[in-house]
PDB file of C-alpha atoms in Angstrom:
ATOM      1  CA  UNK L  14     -10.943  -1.163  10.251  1.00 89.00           C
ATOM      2  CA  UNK L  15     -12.804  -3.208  12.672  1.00 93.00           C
ATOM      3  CA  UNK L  16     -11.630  -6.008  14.716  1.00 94.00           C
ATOM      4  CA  UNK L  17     -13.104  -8.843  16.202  1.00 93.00           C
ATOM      5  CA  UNK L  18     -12.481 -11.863  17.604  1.00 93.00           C
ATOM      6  CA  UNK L  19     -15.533 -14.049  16.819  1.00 92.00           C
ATOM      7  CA  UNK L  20     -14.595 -16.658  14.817  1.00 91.00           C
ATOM      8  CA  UNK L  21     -16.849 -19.909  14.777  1.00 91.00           C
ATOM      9  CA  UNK L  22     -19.310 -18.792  12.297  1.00 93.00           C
ATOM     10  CA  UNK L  23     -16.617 -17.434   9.976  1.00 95.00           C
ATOM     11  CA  UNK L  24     -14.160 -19.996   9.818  1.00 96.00           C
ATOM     12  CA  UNK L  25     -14.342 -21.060   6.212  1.00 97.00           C
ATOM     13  CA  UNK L  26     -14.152 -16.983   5.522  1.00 97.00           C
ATOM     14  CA  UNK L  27     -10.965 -17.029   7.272  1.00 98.00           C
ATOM     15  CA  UNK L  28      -9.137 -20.280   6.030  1.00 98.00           C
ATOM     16  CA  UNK L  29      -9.994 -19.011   2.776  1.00 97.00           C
ATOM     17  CA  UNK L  30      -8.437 -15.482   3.330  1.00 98.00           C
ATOM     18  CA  UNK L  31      -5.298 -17.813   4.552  1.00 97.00           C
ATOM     19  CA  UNK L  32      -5.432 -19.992   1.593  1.00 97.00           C
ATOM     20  CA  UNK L  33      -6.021 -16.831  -0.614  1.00 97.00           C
ATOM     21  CA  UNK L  34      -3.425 -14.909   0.581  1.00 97.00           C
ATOM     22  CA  UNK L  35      -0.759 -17.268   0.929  1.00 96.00           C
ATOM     23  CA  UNK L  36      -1.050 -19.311  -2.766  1.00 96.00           C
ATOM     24  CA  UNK L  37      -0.279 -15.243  -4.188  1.00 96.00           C
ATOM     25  CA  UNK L  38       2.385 -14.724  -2.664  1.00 94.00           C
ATOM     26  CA  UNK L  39       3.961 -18.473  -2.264  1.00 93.00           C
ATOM     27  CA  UNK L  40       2.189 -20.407  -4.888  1.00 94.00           C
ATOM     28  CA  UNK L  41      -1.104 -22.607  -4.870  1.00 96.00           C
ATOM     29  CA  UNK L  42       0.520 -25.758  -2.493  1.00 95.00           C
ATOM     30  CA  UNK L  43       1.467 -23.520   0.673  1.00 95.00           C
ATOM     31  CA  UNK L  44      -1.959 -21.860   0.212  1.00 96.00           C
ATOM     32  CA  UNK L  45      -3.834 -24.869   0.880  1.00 97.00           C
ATOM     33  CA  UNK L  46      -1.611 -26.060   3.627  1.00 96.00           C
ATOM     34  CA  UNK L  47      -1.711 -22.924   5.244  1.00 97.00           C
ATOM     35  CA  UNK L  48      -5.363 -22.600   5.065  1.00 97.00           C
ATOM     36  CA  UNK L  49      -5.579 -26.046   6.097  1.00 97.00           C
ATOM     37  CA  UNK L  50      -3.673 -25.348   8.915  1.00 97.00           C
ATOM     38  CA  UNK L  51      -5.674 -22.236   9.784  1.00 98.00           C
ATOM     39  CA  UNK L  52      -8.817 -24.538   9.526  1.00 98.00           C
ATOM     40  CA  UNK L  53      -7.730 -27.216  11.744  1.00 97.00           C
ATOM     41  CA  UNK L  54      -6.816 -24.519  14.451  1.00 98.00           C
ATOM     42  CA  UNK L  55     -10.047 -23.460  14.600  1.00 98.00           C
ATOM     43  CA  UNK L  56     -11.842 -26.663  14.450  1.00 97.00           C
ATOM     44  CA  UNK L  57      -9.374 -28.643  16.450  1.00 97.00           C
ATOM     45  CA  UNK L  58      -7.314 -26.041  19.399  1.00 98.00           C
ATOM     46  CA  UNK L  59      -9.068 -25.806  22.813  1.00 97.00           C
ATOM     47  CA  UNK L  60     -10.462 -22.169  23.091  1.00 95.00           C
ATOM     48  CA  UNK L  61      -7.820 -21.615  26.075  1.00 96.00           C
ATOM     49  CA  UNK L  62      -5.097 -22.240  24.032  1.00 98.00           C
ATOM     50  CA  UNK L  63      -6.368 -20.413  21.040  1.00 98.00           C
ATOM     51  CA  UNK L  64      -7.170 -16.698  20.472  1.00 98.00           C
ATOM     52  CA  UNK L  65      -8.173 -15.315  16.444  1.00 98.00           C
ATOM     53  CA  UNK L  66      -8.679 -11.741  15.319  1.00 98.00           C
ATOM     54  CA  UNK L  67      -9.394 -10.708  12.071  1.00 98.00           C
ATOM     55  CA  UNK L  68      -9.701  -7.274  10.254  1.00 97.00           C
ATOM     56  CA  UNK L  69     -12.775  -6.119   8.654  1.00 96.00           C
ATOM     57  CA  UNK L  70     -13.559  -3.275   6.437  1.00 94.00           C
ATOM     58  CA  UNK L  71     -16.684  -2.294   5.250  1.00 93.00           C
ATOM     59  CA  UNK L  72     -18.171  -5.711   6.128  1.00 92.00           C
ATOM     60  CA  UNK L  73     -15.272  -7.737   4.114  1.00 94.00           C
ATOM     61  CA  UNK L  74     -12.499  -9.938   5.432  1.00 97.00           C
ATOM     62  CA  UNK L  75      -9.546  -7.760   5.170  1.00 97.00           C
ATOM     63  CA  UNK L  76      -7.017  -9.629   7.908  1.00 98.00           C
ATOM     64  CA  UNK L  77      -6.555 -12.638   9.941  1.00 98.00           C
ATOM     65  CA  UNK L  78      -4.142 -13.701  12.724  1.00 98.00           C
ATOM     66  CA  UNK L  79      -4.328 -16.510  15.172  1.00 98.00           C
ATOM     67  CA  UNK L  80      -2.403 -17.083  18.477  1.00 98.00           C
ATOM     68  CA  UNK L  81      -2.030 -20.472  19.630  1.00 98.00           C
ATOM     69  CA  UNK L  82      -0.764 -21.837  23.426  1.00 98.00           C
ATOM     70  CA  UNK L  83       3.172 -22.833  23.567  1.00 97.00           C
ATOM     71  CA  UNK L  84       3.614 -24.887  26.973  1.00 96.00           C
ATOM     72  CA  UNK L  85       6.843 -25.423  28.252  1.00 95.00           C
ATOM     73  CA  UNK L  86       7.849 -27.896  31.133  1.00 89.00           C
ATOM     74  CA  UNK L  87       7.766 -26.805  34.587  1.00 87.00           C
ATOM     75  CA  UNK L  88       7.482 -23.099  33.724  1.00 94.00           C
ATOM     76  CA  UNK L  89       4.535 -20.703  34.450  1.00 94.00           C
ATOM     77  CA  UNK L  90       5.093 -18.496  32.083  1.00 96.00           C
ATOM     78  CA  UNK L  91       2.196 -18.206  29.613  1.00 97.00           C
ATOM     79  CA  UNK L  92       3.347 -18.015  25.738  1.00 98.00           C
ATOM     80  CA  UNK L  93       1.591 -17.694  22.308  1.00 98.00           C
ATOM     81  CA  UNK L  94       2.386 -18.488  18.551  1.00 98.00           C
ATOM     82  CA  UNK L  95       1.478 -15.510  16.330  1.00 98.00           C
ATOM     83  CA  UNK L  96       1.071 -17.516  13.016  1.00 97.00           C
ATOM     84  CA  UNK L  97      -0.586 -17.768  11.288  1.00 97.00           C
ATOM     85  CA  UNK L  98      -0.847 -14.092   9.483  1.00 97.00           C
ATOM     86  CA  UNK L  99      -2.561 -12.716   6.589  1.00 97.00           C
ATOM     87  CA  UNK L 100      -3.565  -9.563   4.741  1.00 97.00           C
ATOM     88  CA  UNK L 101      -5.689  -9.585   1.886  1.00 96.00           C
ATOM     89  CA  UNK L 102      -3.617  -9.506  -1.057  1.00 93.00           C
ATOM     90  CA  UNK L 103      -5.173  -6.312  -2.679  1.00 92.00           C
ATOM     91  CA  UNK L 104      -5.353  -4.769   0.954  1.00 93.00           C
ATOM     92  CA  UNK L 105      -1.582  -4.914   2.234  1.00 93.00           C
ATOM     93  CA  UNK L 106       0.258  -2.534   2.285  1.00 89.00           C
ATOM     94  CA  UNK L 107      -2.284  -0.159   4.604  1.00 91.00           C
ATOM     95  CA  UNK L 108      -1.214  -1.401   7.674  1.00 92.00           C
ATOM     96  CA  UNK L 109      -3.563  -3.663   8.360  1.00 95.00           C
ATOM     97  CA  UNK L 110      -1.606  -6.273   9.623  1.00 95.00           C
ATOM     98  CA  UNK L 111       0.820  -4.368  12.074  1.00 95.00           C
ATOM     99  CA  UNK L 112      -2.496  -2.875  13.292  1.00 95.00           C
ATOM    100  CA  UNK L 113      -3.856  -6.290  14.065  1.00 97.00           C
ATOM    101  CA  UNK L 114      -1.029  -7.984  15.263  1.00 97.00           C
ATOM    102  CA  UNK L 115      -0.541  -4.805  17.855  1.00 97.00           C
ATOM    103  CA  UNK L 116      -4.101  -5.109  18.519  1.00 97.00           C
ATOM    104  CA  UNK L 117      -3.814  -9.299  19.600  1.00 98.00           C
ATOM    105  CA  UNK L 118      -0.630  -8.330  21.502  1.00 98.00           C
ATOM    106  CA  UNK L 119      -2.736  -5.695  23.445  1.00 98.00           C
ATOM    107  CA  UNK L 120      -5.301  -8.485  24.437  1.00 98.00           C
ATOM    108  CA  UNK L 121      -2.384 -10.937  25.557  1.00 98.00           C
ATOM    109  CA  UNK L 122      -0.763  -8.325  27.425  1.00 98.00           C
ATOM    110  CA  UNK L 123      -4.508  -7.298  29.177  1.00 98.00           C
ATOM    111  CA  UNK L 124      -4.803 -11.109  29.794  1.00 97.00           C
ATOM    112  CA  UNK L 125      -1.786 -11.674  31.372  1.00 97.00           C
ATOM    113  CA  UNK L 126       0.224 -13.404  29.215  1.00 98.00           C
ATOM    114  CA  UNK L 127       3.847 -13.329  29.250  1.00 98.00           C
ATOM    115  CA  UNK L 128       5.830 -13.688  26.049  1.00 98.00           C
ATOM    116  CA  UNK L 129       4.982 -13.856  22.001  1.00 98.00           C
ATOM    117  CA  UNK L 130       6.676 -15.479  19.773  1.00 98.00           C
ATOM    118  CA  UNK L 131       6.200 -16.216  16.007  1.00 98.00           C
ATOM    119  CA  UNK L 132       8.316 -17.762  12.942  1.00 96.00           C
ATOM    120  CA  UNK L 133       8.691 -15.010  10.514  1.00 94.00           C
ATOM    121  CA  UNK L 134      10.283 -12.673   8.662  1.00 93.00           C
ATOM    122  CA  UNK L 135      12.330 -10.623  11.308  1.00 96.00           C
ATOM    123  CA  UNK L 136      11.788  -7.007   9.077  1.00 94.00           C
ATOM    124  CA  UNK L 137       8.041  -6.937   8.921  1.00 92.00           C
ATOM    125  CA  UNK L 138       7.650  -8.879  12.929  1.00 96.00           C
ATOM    126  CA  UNK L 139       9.959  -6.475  13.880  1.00 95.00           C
ATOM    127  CA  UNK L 140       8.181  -3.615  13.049  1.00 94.00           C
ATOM    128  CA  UNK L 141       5.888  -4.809  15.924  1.00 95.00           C
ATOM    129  CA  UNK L 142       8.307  -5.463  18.370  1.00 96.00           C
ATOM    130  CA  UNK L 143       9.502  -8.733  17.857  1.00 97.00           C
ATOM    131  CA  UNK L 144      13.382  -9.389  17.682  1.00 97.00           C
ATOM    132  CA  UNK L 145      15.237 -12.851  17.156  1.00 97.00           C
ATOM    133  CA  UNK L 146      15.455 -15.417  19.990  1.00 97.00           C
ATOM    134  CA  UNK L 147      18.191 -18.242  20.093  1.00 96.00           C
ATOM    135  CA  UNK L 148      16.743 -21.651  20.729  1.00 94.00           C
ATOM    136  CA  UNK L 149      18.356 -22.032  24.089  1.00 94.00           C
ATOM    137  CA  UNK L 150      16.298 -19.011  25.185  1.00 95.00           C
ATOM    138  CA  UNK L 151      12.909 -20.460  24.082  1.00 96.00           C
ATOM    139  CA  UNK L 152      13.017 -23.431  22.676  1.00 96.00           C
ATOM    140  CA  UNK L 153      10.807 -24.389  19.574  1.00 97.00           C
ATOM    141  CA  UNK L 154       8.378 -26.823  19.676  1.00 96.00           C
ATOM    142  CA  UNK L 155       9.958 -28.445  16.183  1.00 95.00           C
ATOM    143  CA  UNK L 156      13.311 -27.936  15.205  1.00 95.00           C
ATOM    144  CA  UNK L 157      14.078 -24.718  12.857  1.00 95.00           C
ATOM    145  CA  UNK L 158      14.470 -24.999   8.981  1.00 92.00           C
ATOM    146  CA  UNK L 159      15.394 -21.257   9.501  1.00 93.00           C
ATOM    147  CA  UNK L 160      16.507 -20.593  13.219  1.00 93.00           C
ATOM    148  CA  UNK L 161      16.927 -16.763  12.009  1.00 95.00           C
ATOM    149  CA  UNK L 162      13.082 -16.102  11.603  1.00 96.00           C
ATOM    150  CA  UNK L 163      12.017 -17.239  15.379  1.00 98.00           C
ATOM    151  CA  UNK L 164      11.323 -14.181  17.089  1.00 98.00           C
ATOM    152  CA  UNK L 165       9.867 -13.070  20.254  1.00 98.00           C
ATOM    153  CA  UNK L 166       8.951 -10.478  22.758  1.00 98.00           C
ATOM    154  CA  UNK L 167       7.724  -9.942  26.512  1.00 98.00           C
ATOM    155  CA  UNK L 168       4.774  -8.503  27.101  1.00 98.00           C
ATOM    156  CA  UNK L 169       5.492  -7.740  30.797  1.00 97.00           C
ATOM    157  CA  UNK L 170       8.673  -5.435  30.045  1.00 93.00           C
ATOM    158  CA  UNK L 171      10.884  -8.191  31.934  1.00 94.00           C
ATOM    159  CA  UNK L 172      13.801  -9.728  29.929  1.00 94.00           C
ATOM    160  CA  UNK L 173      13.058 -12.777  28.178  1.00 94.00           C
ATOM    161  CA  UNK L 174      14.541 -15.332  30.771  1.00 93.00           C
ATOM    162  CA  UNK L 175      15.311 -18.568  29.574  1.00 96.00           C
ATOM    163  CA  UNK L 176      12.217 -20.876  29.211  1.00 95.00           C
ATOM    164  CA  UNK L 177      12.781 -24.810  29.756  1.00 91.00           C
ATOM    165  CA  UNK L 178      12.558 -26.969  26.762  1.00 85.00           C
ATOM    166  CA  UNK L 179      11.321 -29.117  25.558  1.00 91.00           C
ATOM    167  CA  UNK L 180       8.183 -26.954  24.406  1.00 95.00           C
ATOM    168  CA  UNK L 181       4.745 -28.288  23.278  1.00 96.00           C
ATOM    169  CA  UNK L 182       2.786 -26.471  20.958  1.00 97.00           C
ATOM    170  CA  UNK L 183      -1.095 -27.399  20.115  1.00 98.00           C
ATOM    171  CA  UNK L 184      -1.774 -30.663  17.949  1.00 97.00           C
ATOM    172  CA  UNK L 185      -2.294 -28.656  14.649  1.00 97.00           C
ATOM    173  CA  UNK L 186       1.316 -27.161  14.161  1.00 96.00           C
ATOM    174  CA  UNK L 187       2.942 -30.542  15.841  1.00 95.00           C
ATOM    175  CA  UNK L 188       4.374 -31.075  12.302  1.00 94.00           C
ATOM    176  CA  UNK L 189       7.693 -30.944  10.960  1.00 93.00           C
ATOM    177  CA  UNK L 190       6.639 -29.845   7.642  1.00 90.00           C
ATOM    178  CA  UNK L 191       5.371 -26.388   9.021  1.00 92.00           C
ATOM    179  CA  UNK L 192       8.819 -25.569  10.921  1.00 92.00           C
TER     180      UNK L 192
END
C-alpha cells in the first residue's frame, strides 16, 4: 500500500471512492452526499485547514481520508476532523483504513497539531486510538444526532483539557444534516 497526499488531480477519483463506498454500505442517497461532501472539501477548504491521504495499491484507489481544521474561540490548540473515511468496498477488511488513518495521525502529530477528533463508530475509531469525548470537553461544531460516536485523542500525550466552545468547523460540514 502506498500513500499519498496529492490530491488536486484526483479529486473526482476520490469523491467517487466516497460515493462508492458509502451507497454499499448505507444505500445510494448517503453515497452521493458523502461524496458530495468529500468533493466540496476539496474544491472549497483552504489547504491550511485541509489535509487528504488516500491508499493506493497497485496503481488503484484503495482508501481515502480527509482531515479538516476545527477552530475553537480563544484557544491555541490546533484540532482536525477525521471524516470523512473510506475503504474500497471489495478491499476492507485488510487494514487499509487503520493503516491510513495511523498514517494521517502520524503527519498531524509531526506537524504539530494537538488533538483529533472524528464522528464515528467508537469500535473501529477506537482501534486507532480514539475514545469518546463529552461535549463539554470539546465541543462540536453542530449539535450531535448521536453524542456517543464523537471521539477524540491527543496527539501530544497531554490530557484532553477542556477546549472553549463554541467551535467552528470549515464551510463544507457547517450543516446540520451531516451531524
Amino acid at each position: 500500500m502506498d500513500v499519498s497526499t496529492e490530491y488536486q488531480a484526483r479529486t473526482e477519483a476520490i469523491a467517487g471512492l466516497f460515493a462508492a463506498t458509502f451507497s454499499a454500505s448505507e444505500g445510494a442517497e448517503e453515497g452521493a452526499v458523502i461524496g458530495a461532501l468529500a468533493r466540496r472539501l476539496m474544491a472549497e477548504t483552504p489547504a491550511s485547514d485541509l489535509r487528504v491521504f488516500t491508499a493506493w495499491d497497485g496503481g488503484a484507489l484503495v482508501g481515502a481520508i480527509l482531515f479538516t481544521r476545527l477552530a475553537y474561540a480563544g484557544d491555541p490548540r490546533t484540532v482536525f476532523l477525521l471524516s470523512p473515511v473510506a475503504v474500497a468496498t471489495a478491499q476492507q477488511g485488510r487494514g487499509i483504513g487503520q493503516r491510513l488513518i495511523a498514517h494521517g495521525l502520524d503527519a498531524l502529530r509531526q506537524e504539530g497539531a494537538d488533538i483529533a477528533v472524528t464522528y464515528g463508530d467508537p469500535a473501529f475509531y477506537g482501534r486507532v486510538g480514539f475514545a469518546p469525548v463529552a461535549e463539554t470537553v470539546l465541543p462540536a461544531p453542530q449539535p450531535l444526532g448521536q453524542p456517543q460516536g464523537w471521539l477524540a485523542q491527543s496527539l501530544t500525550g497531554a490530557p484532553l483539557a477542556p477546549l472553549p466552545g463554541p467551535a467552528r468547523c470549515v464551510a463544507a460540514f457547517d450543516d446540520p444534516a451531516l451531524w
